[in-house]
XYZ file of C-alpha atoms in Angstrom:
708
model
C -31.347 -27.817 5.503
C -27.311 -27.375 5.378
C -27.436 -28.035 1.255
C -29.874 -25.659 0.634
C -27.920 -22.561 3.212
C -25.439 -23.504 1.021
C -26.722 -23.008 -2.467
C -28.202 -19.656 -0.942
C -24.493 -18.452 -0.349
C -22.781 -19.626 -3.891
C -25.779 -17.719 -5.254
C -25.141 -14.215 -3.599
C -21.540 -14.843 -3.730
C -21.659 -14.940 -7.824
C -24.394 -12.381 -7.652
C -21.826 -10.462 -5.649
C -18.705 -11.136 -7.852
C -20.597 -10.590 -10.674
C -21.524 -6.593 -9.671
C -18.012 -6.176 -8.400
C -16.495 -7.038 -11.588
C -19.265 -5.143 -13.359
C -18.220 -1.698 -11.450
C -14.654 -2.407 -10.347
C -13.374 -3.924 -13.918
C -15.666 -2.913 -16.504
C -17.138 0.681 -15.092
C -20.289 -0.679 -15.967
C -22.324 -1.100 -12.871
C -25.408 -3.428 -13.141
C -26.513 -3.095 -9.122
C -27.828 -0.306 -6.875
C -25.278 0.025 -4.077
C -28.753 0.140 -1.927
C -29.174 -3.663 -3.221
C -25.291 -4.553 -3.083
C -25.445 -3.394 0.481
C -28.395 -5.738 0.918
C -27.171 -8.642 -0.292
C -23.541 -8.502 1.268
C -25.233 -8.105 4.989
C -27.183 -11.172 3.751
C -23.890 -12.423 2.846
C -23.090 -11.730 6.217
C -25.268 -12.925 8.183
C -25.546 -16.573 6.990
C -21.495 -16.770 6.702
C -21.876 -15.790 10.579
C -24.376 -18.120 11.635
C -22.554 -20.753 9.139
C -18.983 -20.599 9.566
C -17.716 -23.845 8.113
C -19.296 -22.219 5.073
C -17.106 -19.501 4.727
C -14.640 -19.712 2.131
C -11.205 -17.595 1.829
C -12.441 -16.057 -1.598
C -16.270 -15.367 0.022
C -16.741 -11.297 -0.764
C -16.685 -11.224 2.419
C -13.123 -12.514 3.187
C -11.854 -8.957 1.317
C -10.685 -7.180 4.349
C -9.212 -8.832 7.842
C -10.350 -8.613 11.336
C -7.320 -8.453 12.507
C -3.918 -6.394 11.500
C -0.987 -8.369 10.490
C 2.498 -8.366 12.455
C 4.793 -8.224 10.036
C 5.071 -9.320 6.262
C 7.331 -12.363 5.504
C 9.652 -12.874 2.525
C 7.871 -15.250 -0.120
C 10.096 -16.593 -3.568
C 8.940 -15.468 -6.523
C 7.949 -18.652 -9.034
C 8.872 -16.564 -12.139
C 11.868 -13.751 -11.256
C 9.643 -10.433 -11.299
C 12.352 -8.326 -13.426
C 12.081 -4.650 -13.800
C 12.394 -3.879 -17.391
C 15.363 -1.055 -18.757
C 14.639 2.378 -19.489
C 14.822 4.729 -22.797
C 14.315 8.267 -23.111
C 14.380 9.172 -26.216
C 14.734 7.824 -29.625
C 18.152 6.509 -29.729
C 18.228 5.120 -26.863
C 14.684 3.366 -27.655
C 16.428 2.537 -31.979
C 19.899 0.674 -29.988
C 17.184 -1.539 -27.647
C 15.782 -2.402 -31.034
C 19.809 -2.878 -32.439
C 20.489 -5.593 -29.516
C 17.441 -8.077 -29.445
C 18.194 -8.137 -33.615
C 21.769 -9.318 -32.275
C 20.769 -12.121 -30.463
C 17.773 -13.025 -32.570
C 20.451 -12.998 -35.709
C 23.190 -15.420 -33.351
C 21.003 -17.953 -32.681
C 19.038 -18.111 -36.129
C 15.781 -17.068 -35.086
C 14.504 -15.387 -38.443
C 13.240 -13.268 -36.655
C 14.262 -9.420 -37.964
C 11.065 -9.063 -40.373
C 7.703 -9.023 -39.552
C 8.158 -8.656 -35.729
C 4.785 -6.743 -33.824
C 5.172 -4.878 -30.727
C 2.624 -4.759 -28.341
C 2.236 -0.845 -26.468
C 0.858 -0.517 -22.954
C 1.024 2.315 -20.871
C 3.726 2.249 -17.935
C 1.774 2.966 -14.756
C 2.955 4.425 -11.726
C 1.726 2.051 -9.213
C 3.212 -1.129 -7.696
C 4.252 -4.493 -9.329
C 2.305 -7.832 -7.814
C 2.559 -10.881 -8.596
C -0.946 -12.665 -7.711
C -1.271 -16.691 -7.424
C -4.364 -18.792 -7.658
C -4.339 -22.607 -6.980
C -7.491 -24.436 -8.547
C -9.370 -20.707 -9.976
C -8.650 -19.079 -6.032
C -6.314 -16.275 -4.972
C -4.227 -17.651 -2.473
C -1.103 -15.195 -2.737
C -0.163 -11.685 -3.279
C 3.404 -10.336 -3.599
C 5.595 -7.291 -3.985
C 8.125 -7.264 -6.483
C 11.163 -7.390 -3.862
C 14.308 -7.516 -5.272
C 12.942 -9.269 -8.508
C 13.635 -12.571 -6.865
C 11.549 -12.498 -3.290
C 9.031 -10.428 -2.197
C 7.011 -9.133 0.658
C 3.645 -11.233 1.091
C 0.941 -8.902 1.506
C -2.200 -11.570 0.282
C -4.398 -10.127 2.888
C -4.497 -6.666 1.607
C -4.281 -7.567 -1.704
C -7.792 -9.428 -1.004
C -9.082 -5.467 -0.597
C -8.499 -4.329 -3.696
C -11.676 -4.920 -6.129
C -10.378 -5.022 -9.535
C -8.477 -8.082 -8.295
C -10.985 -11.414 -8.387
C -10.811 -13.438 -5.155
C -11.422 -16.480 -7.661
C -10.941 -16.910 -11.577
C -13.941 -16.865 -14.154
C -13.232 -20.314 -15.204
C -14.961 -23.669 -15.047
C -11.969 -26.004 -15.053
C -9.294 -23.585 -13.796
C -5.045 -24.857 -13.914
C -3.505 -25.970 -10.235
C -1.675 -22.560 -10.929
C -1.948 -19.151 -12.464
C -0.300 -16.668 -12.009
C -0.761 -13.148 -12.867
C 1.321 -9.608 -12.662
C 0.223 -6.053 -12.437
C 0.554 -2.715 -11.299
C -1.539 -1.620 -7.860
C -2.423 2.322 -7.989
C -4.620 5.076 -7.445
C -6.246 7.177 -9.278
C -5.516 10.756 -8.697
C -8.674 11.758 -7.304
C -8.169 8.959 -4.603
C -4.478 10.323 -3.891
C -5.636 14.399 -3.111
C -8.141 12.864 -1.095
C -6.348 10.860 0.536
C -3.481 13.959 1.243
C -6.115 15.840 2.145
C -6.854 14.044 4.792
C -3.341 13.538 6.207
C -2.768 17.098 5.676
C -6.045 18.043 8.305
C -4.114 14.750 10.282
C -0.794 17.121 10.088
C 0.691 13.917 8.697
C 3.305 14.139 6.091
C 1.966 13.626 2.119
C 2.838 11.474 0.816
C 4.923 12.427 -2.752
C 3.442 10.953 -5.332
C 0.675 8.405 -6.513
C 3.442 5.580 -6.376
C 4.639 6.248 -3.287
C 1.333 6.212 -1.588
C 0.068 2.514 -3.348
C 3.428 1.295 -1.862
C 3.237 2.922 1.114
C -0.913 1.569 1.476
C 0.291 -1.746 0.306
C 3.028 -2.286 2.800
C 0.478 -0.835 5.607
C 0.015 -3.800 8.251
C -3.951 -3.511 8.661
C -5.401 -4.337 5.893
C -8.992 -1.717 7.372
C -6.616 0.548 6.370
C -5.863 -0.667 2.626
C -9.390 -1.205 2.301
C -10.035 2.845 2.889
C -7.772 3.988 0.445
C -9.740 2.699 -2.934
C -6.247 1.199 -4.316
C -6.921 -0.333 -8.397
C -4.946 -3.192 -10.590
C -4.378 -3.294 -14.052
C -3.327 -6.982 -14.645
C -0.700 -7.268 -17.489
C 1.169 -10.875 -17.800
C -0.135 -13.884 -17.230
C 1.566 -17.459 -16.397
C 1.096 -21.010 -15.745
C 3.325 -22.797 -13.207
C 3.853 -25.825 -11.190
C 2.567 -25.701 -7.579
C 4.573 -22.383 -5.814
C 7.770 -23.450 -4.621
C 7.820 -26.706 -6.814
C 11.248 -25.874 -8.633
C 13.276 -23.113 -6.648
C 13.376 -20.141 -9.858
C 11.935 -22.485 -12.907
C 10.548 -20.481 -16.021
C 7.086 -21.987 -16.865
C 6.697 -23.768 -20.262
C 5.338 -20.607 -22.018
C 3.259 -21.633 -25.120
C 4.620 -22.708 -28.205
C 3.390 -22.613 -32.213
C 2.014 -26.573 -31.462
C -0.875 -24.797 -28.983
C -2.225 -26.553 -25.820
C -0.817 -29.446 -24.187
C -2.733 -32.813 -25.084
C -4.426 -32.046 -27.455
C -7.679 -31.296 -25.838
C -9.217 -27.453 -27.065
C -10.304 -25.963 -23.659
C -13.823 -24.218 -23.967
C -14.761 -20.613 -24.077
C -14.706 -21.461 -19.843
C -11.429 -23.205 -19.753
C -7.788 -22.198 -20.051
C -5.049 -24.881 -20.016
C -1.080 -24.427 -19.421
C 0.115 -23.722 -23.550
C -3.379 -22.307 -23.987
C -2.637 -18.804 -22.363
C -2.256 -17.148 -25.547
C 0.566 -17.318 -27.985
C 0.518 -13.442 -28.293
C 1.166 -10.554 -25.434
C -2.356 -9.617 -27.101
C -4.100 -12.032 -26.797
C -2.955 -12.936 -23.136
C -4.289 -9.174 -22.129
C -7.304 -10.407 -24.032
C -7.959 -13.120 -21.990
C -6.666 -11.500 -18.621
C -9.674 -9.404 -19.470
C -12.013 -11.707 -20.280
C -11.188 -13.619 -17.269
C -11.914 -11.167 -14.532
C -9.468 -8.989 -14.774
C -9.223 -5.219 -15.449
C -6.590 -4.172 -18.173
C -5.881 -1.143 -19.565
C -7.623 -0.046 -22.435
C -5.419 2.677 -23.686
C -3.176 -0.336 -25.952
C -2.773 -0.477 -28.804
C -0.857 -3.643 -31.252
C 2.312 -1.966 -33.803
C 3.590 -3.076 -36.284
C 6.840 -1.185 -36.889
C 8.889 0.957 -34.707
C 7.493 4.224 -36.574
C 4.064 3.041 -35.053
C 5.375 3.084 -31.763
C 7.005 6.428 -31.750
C 3.706 7.960 -32.913
C 1.784 6.072 -29.997
C 4.443 7.320 -27.547
C 4.094 11.096 -28.388
C 0.204 10.675 -28.654
C 0.689 9.376 -24.598
C 3.753 12.122 -24.105
C 0.113 14.730 -24.528
C -2.525 12.650 -24.014
C -1.310 10.901 -20.218
C -2.624 14.264 -18.696
C -5.909 13.732 -19.380
C -5.936 10.727 -17.551
C -6.991 9.752 -14.437
C -4.484 7.822 -13.075
C -0.759 8.715 -13.395
C 1.629 7.246 -16.271
C 5.581 7.500 -16.253
C 6.187 6.229 -19.794
C 4.602 3.513 -22.392
C 6.650 -0.020 -22.200
C 7.193 -1.965 -24.925
C 6.580 -5.841 -25.667
C 7.215 -8.278 -28.874
C 4.135 -9.403 -29.255
C 5.212 -12.854 -29.646
C 5.747 -15.077 -26.741
C 7.872 -17.780 -28.479
C 10.213 -14.991 -29.403
C 10.280 -13.833 -25.913
C 11.221 -17.289 -24.389
C 13.767 -17.445 -27.308
C 15.829 -13.500 -26.533
C 14.898 -14.263 -22.716
C 16.688 -12.105 -20.130
C 20.503 -10.602 -19.205
C 20.917 -10.594 -15.592
C 18.655 -7.411 -14.836
C 16.304 -7.063 -17.801
C 14.014 -9.007 -19.837
C 15.546 -8.676 -23.379
C 11.648 -8.636 -25.558
C 10.759 -5.300 -23.407
C 11.816 -2.143 -22.751
C 9.988 1.266 -20.581
C 10.662 4.518 -22.910
C 9.944 6.878 -19.711
C 8.377 10.952 -20.688
C 10.907 13.597 -19.532
C 10.179 15.608 -16.705
C 8.319 18.961 -17.481
C 9.865 21.751 -16.053
C 9.684 25.190 -16.054
C 11.450 28.744 -14.093
C 9.500 30.910 -11.888
C 10.269 33.518 -9.105
C 10.656 33.063 -5.854
C 8.686 36.070 -4.282
C 8.686 34.952 -0.907
C 9.653 31.919 1.569
C 7.220 31.330 4.162
C 7.449 29.092 7.519
C 5.090 25.695 7.961
C 4.873 24.685 11.725
C 3.602 20.543 11.933
C 2.387 19.222 14.848
C 6.425 17.658 15.679
C 6.949 21.434 15.925
C 8.698 21.265 12.594
C 9.629 24.412 9.954
C 9.285 23.357 6.553
C 10.112 26.441 4.979
C 8.070 26.745 1.314
C 8.384 28.887 -1.628
C 6.256 31.568 -2.720
C 6.487 31.653 -6.931
C 5.020 33.530 -9.107
C 2.058 31.486 -11.147
C 3.435 29.588 -13.252
C 2.012 26.968 -15.601
C 2.827 23.142 -14.963
C 1.884 19.642 -16.256
C -1.900 20.781 -15.851
C -1.819 22.879 -12.862
C -1.081 26.290 -11.679
C 1.783 26.217 -9.480
C 2.108 28.818 -6.937
C 4.029 27.163 -3.921
C 6.815 24.300 -3.217
C 8.958 22.853 -0.557
C 12.406 23.562 0.247
C 12.290 21.240 2.970
C 14.486 22.264 5.456
C 16.974 24.877 5.444
C 20.426 22.558 4.323
C 18.639 22.296 1.007
C 18.250 26.177 1.088
C 22.164 26.388 2.053
C 23.045 24.328 -0.941
C 21.080 26.386 -2.911
C 21.991 29.429 -1.882
C 18.664 30.491 -1.975
C 17.683 34.478 -2.365
C 14.319 36.288 -2.432
C 14.028 37.220 -5.593
C 15.794 33.889 -7.571
C 14.722 32.385 -10.868
C 14.691 28.436 -10.340
C 13.670 26.250 -12.189
C 10.372 24.213 -10.498
C 9.036 20.536 -11.572
C 6.158 18.513 -10.104
C 8.083 15.368 -8.324
C 5.801 12.218 -9.782
C 3.910 15.000 -11.642
C 2.325 15.688 -8.243
C 4.245 17.461 -5.961
C 5.613 20.596 -7.188
C 9.337 20.960 -6.011
C 12.845 23.089 -6.488
C 14.954 21.543 -8.909
C 17.815 23.945 -9.024
C 18.206 27.948 -9.546
C 19.378 29.865 -12.045
C 22.151 32.281 -10.576
C 22.669 34.353 -13.541
C 19.364 36.023 -13.427
C 19.170 36.882 -9.978
C 18.503 40.834 -9.519
C 20.359 43.053 -7.347
C 17.852 43.703 -4.650
C 17.638 39.637 -4.457
C 17.972 39.017 -0.483
C 19.784 35.836 1.055
C 17.375 33.671 2.941
C 18.073 32.335 6.430
C 16.109 30.138 8.457
C 14.605 31.784 11.676
C 15.737 32.075 15.256
C 12.415 31.816 16.310
C 9.438 29.296 15.918
C 7.125 32.122 13.659
C 3.804 31.000 15.569
C 4.581 31.569 19.734
C 7.992 33.107 18.965
C 10.231 30.761 20.924
C 13.976 29.900 20.359
C 13.624 26.859 17.865
C 16.640 24.249 18.048
C 18.304 22.050 15.100
C 19.380 18.559 17.113
C 22.087 16.840 16.478
C 22.051 14.570 13.659
C 19.066 16.110 12.213
C 18.472 17.978 9.229
C 14.902 19.532 10.630
C 14.774 22.904 12.660
C 11.763 22.476 15.471
C 10.103 24.105 17.570
C 10.469 22.885 21.333
C 7.503 24.814 22.931
C 4.595 22.693 23.737
C 2.678 25.448 23.951
C 2.452 26.132 20.560
C -0.364 26.902 18.825
C 0.487 25.164 16.110
C 1.870 22.109 17.487
C -1.385 22.581 19.333
C -3.582 22.443 16.201
C -1.279 19.533 14.770
C -1.000 17.620 17.877
C -5.507 18.232 17.906
C -5.944 17.262 14.152
C -3.786 14.346 14.313
C -5.404 12.693 17.317
C -8.987 13.425 15.811
C -7.697 11.740 12.140
C -9.046 8.673 10.820
C -6.491 6.403 11.476
C -6.055 7.342 14.876
C -9.026 8.196 17.444
C -10.991 8.442 13.658
C -13.697 10.653 15.681
C -15.744 12.229 12.731
C -16.729 15.706 12.330
C -13.440 17.402 13.662
C -11.326 18.493 10.764
C -8.635 21.233 10.624
C -11.073 24.188 10.937
C -13.245 22.832 13.820
C -10.157 22.811 15.597
C -9.011 26.318 14.564
C -12.413 27.299 15.921
C -12.243 25.614 19.087
C -8.518 26.653 19.628
C -9.546 30.390 19.307
C -12.223 29.888 21.841
C -10.795 28.495 23.857
C -11.944 25.560 24.467
C -8.936 23.263 23.942
C -5.371 22.876 25.288
C -4.745 19.517 25.050
C -5.944 16.548 23.135
C -7.503 15.368 27.109
C -9.572 18.944 26.589
C -11.712 17.079 23.903
C -13.411 14.874 26.524
C -14.268 17.603 28.621
C -16.699 18.997 25.858
C -20.220 19.894 26.032
C -23.007 20.165 23.946
C -23.764 23.908 25.608
C -20.025 25.197 25.268
C -20.114 23.792 21.773
C -23.158 25.865 21.226
C -21.087 29.111 22.266
C -19.771 29.163 18.949
C -20.522 30.869 15.287
C -23.119 28.491 13.614
C -23.042 25.660 16.062
C -26.323 24.359 16.868
C -27.479 21.956 18.572
C -27.932 19.211 16.682
C -24.723 19.495 15.305
C -23.164 19.692 18.935
C -24.940 16.495 19.644
C -23.797 15.257 16.847
C -19.641 15.664 17.472
C -20.119 14.652 21.757
C -21.651 11.764 20.663
C -18.569 11.029 17.693
C -15.758 12.275 20.816
C -18.028 9.929 23.133
C -17.549 7.132 20.315
C -13.928 7.589 20.207
C -13.649 6.061 23.910
C -13.749 2.143 21.997
C -10.677 2.615 20.081
C -7.928 0.505 21.021
C -5.064 0.860 22.455
C -2.950 0.802 19.606
C -4.933 3.600 18.089
C -4.951 5.612 21.018
C -1.048 5.166 20.995
C -0.621 6.575 17.806
C -2.760 9.099 18.438
C -0.502 10.504 20.928
C 1.946 12.107 17.785
C 5.045 10.261 19.728
C 7.408 11.030 16.883
C 8.437 7.756 14.488
C 5.508 6.019 16.240
C 3.374 5.405 13.143
C 0.453 3.189 13.058
C 2.628 0.135 12.965
C 5.003 0.734 15.023
C 1.909 1.732 17.720
C 0.744 -2.145 17.039
C 4.393 -3.334 17.598
C 4.930 -1.477 20.945
C 1.525 -2.423 22.249
C 1.470 -5.986 21.702
C 4.643 -6.115 24.152
C 3.497 -4.086 26.158
C -0.324 -4.037 27.648
C -0.701 -1.072 29.154
C 0.422 2.937 29.205
C 1.474 2.022 32.418
C 4.025 -0.243 31.292
C 5.132 1.860 28.268
C 5.814 4.331 30.535
C 8.321 2.666 32.540
C 9.659 1.000 30.229
C 13.289 1.924 29.710
C 14.999 2.945 26.198
C 16.597 -0.645 26.267
C 13.125 -2.595 27.097
C 11.488 -0.799 24.601
C 14.328 -1.479 22.162
C 13.946 -4.962 23.031
C 10.800 -5.173 21.308
C 10.347 -6.501 17.614
C 10.929 -4.375 14.643
C 11.992 -1.319 16.807
C 14.973 0.372 16.295
C 17.314 2.459 18.983
C 15.997 5.797 17.559
C 12.649 4.902 17.800
C 12.705 3.766 21.290
C 14.943 6.592 22.228
C 11.910 8.884 20.844
C 9.237 6.626 22.524
C 11.042 6.534 25.649
C 11.756 10.969 26.018
C 8.481 11.246 25.247
C 7.203 9.794 28.037
C 9.740 12.238 30.166
C 8.523 15.033 29.778
C 6.513 16.504 32.887
C 3.945 17.863 30.534
C 3.512 14.536 29.046
C 3.173 12.758 32.127
C 0.324 15.103 33.047
C -1.476 14.460 29.079
C -1.619 10.693 30.758
C -3.122 11.072 34.103
C -5.860 13.441 32.392
C -6.494 10.738 29.755
C -6.465 8.145 32.278
C -10.137 9.914 33.609
C -11.518 10.144 30.209
C -12.370 6.481 29.406
C -9.821 5.651 26.762
C -8.902 2.163 26.113
C -5.653 2.759 27.177
C -4.645 -0.727 27.843
C -5.175 -3.961 25.956
C -7.612 -6.901 26.620
C -5.037 -9.104 26.605
C -1.355 -9.714 26.876
C 1.058 -10.997 24.234
C 4.354 -10.826 24.615
C 5.114 -12.893 20.916
C 6.980 -9.592 19.699
C 9.393 -9.440 22.271
C 12.937 -10.499 20.832
C 13.572 -13.243 23.184
C 10.238 -15.234 22.599
C 9.973 -15.661 19.066
C 10.077 -19.374 19.070
C 8.946 -20.452 15.764
C 11.821 -18.428 14.120
C 12.798 -19.952 11.172
C 9.944 -22.284 10.830
C 7.280 -22.511 7.537
C 4.203 -24.139 8.109
C 1.079 -24.883 6.057
C -2.123 -24.707 7.123
C -5.023 -27.344 5.352
C -8.174 -28.640 6.086
C -10.233 -27.243 8.545
C -9.763 -27.043 12.108
C -11.691 -28.029 14.412
C -11.765 -24.149 16.712
C -9.880 -22.052 14.733
C -10.459 -20.247 11.079
C -7.273 -20.645 8.965
C -6.251 -16.442 9.427
C -6.270 -17.109 13.880
C -3.585 -19.988 13.158
C -1.780 -18.220 10.857
C -1.822 -15.345 13.027
C -0.688 -16.998 16.388
C 2.426 -18.698 14.041
C 3.398 -15.214 12.484
C 3.749 -13.658 16.395
C 5.849 -16.616 17.513
C 7.454 -15.299 14.472
C 6.909 -18.393 12.463
C 6.296 -18.166 8.187
C 2.781 -19.598 6.653
C 3.087 -20.670 3.556
C 0.075 -21.458 0.944
C 1.517 -24.271 -0.865
C 4.468 -27.447 0.406
C 7.963 -27.758 -0.343
C 10.839 -29.878 0.376
C 11.475 -26.549 2.348
C 8.439 -26.758 4.805
C 8.992 -27.457 7.976
C 5.242 -28.480 9.198
C 1.643 -29.242 8.169
C -1.209 -28.310 10.533
C -3.882 -30.524 9.467
C -7.108 -30.585 10.297
C -10.701 -31.972 8.265
C -11.365 -32.645 4.874
C -7.306 -31.950 4.167
C -6.720 -32.753 0.443
C -3.503 -32.409 -2.117
C -1.523 -30.630 0.183
C -1.532 -33.525 2.931
C -0.552 -35.878 0.338
C 2.630 -34.182 -1.008
C 3.854 -33.014 2.138
C 3.606 -37.062 3.328
C 5.258 -37.230 0.227
C 7.723 -35.501 1.474
C 8.040 -36.548 4.845
C 6.949 -33.565 6.664
C 5.841 -33.989 10.019
C 2.150 -32.947 10.546
C 0.870 -31.003 13.706
C -3.402 -31.280 14.714
C -4.531 -27.368 15.940
C -4.266 -29.086 19.819
C 0.113 -30.065 19.213
C 0.036 -26.321 17.345
C -1.228 -24.771 20.231
C 1.156 -26.966 22.140
C 4.263 -25.932 20.581
C 2.926 -21.996 20.275
C 2.861 -22.473 24.590
C 6.410 -23.793 25.036
C 8.867 -21.035 26.450
């Protein structure tokens, strides 16, 4: 019977993987959404009934069930270097002269007939993906180029990254490098949601992509719809086998061993003799590769490509900040090698930033949910990077003072990351005689109460807890997707409810009734009932989300998770000293002081007492103290898990080890301290035995975790 079930599961996975590849990589759907959803549910149900048949590459395993507690540093097999930049033709020509001198000194004979591959430089975040026997086992950030952070669970949420390579007989280790990014449409959608929630906007898609990849909760990452373009393919020995070693790159002798791989196989030495072939191979094996690449036969052709995309990039659905130029021959790449920081065989041609002059017609003040006053320049509308710009943030009073800004000044505006307009500088020689010096207000424009600027801060704040702007921002944040996730309650509805005196605090949400909501304009019984239901559903949201929803300064979703793992209920956190809060792993003194002071405010104390009566989850089901700095018994220890454990999934064991301060890697090396062994352990166990590494059963691991 199990054999039939296993076959059924494999068939479902194959269908889903093919549909996902067609949709996310080829942009050519082969299956209706409803059919995909039904097949996905069928697979979920089978895996629920037969958990022993769940594998890491299953489509159901893209999103983790539990948030991570922190990320761990991992060493790259091959250094993940950044590229040298060139900003004009002269710098680009100097790059060519430099690598040609190196080639000449080594008698490489490579100064004639050199081909270049030009690819768009995607404005995102670099990733290194490691596949063992064809299965994705690790995704890491660039970091410092030598080591990055292991963000595997987040990487798995990116649908354009295959969990399993499209190969019949994959090499033991394959590493793929590429760029994770957000499309402009998705980026704008994320910022709209953040604006509604009263959260700080991402400055550009690159920052948004990087911030998303470092989210501890992979469910949040999944919602943000990251994409991925692959651009490099490597083969290597198992992770950790040779520290910092370079892999054997392909040579003119072809693939190793003299056996030609079949259409659906690749072997070391056959990953492509050229960069162009490698890109083609990546695309045929399930990866998304940027289609706007070009093979060029001279520097003149390279420059033509650069000038073309300097214009055409504004029509792309994603951000590109330049062109990456690589020597096509992989053999020549290997021979030229690297400087201490960059590869000699590649360079990034960066686009110039677009700047335009315009006039500051006024400065308005926005008040955020934390009371922060943000000055905004109201500009004479101007065209910039394909859009009309009429407003730009001035950040704070220090920035205004540094500019010596007057109303009527002519300023230079550019788009930071070509998305967020910013004032770069002003042109004082064009200042009109009627220009007036702008000064930050001494009272809040919303409530007219005095504002303060605390020592050491650049931000001016309103500290009136009854300020309408703070109330609106707090309500929007409390209902936002990452907090209580109250569907249907957005900025406009919050404003409407505040105007009708229905809400004076977040606790008032839970006193609303259908009848009271129907007193508002355009609010029928059906919509009112739906909203009351959504508010009621929020009572099941866990304690970390509730804490985040309170809007305490400097407490984002990550810090809320850390705090609630140490303080299992709101009473414990409210009674904690600043020193005790700072004792939580990952919480610094400023955050600790902010949390402590929030709970000392009488109005906040009253709010907590009211929230206790609503049925909200203000406590955790199980108290853990593994995040306390003095209770991390596995700090400095590295574990590898192999085989099927009797009662725990691998992710559960990994989570327990990481919460106790240990590190879990995917491959055995001389630096591994323990190997946790289950049934059907494979080559990892054999390698551990060869190194003499201590083996642990599941029960022995539990005993180790329970030790004080």
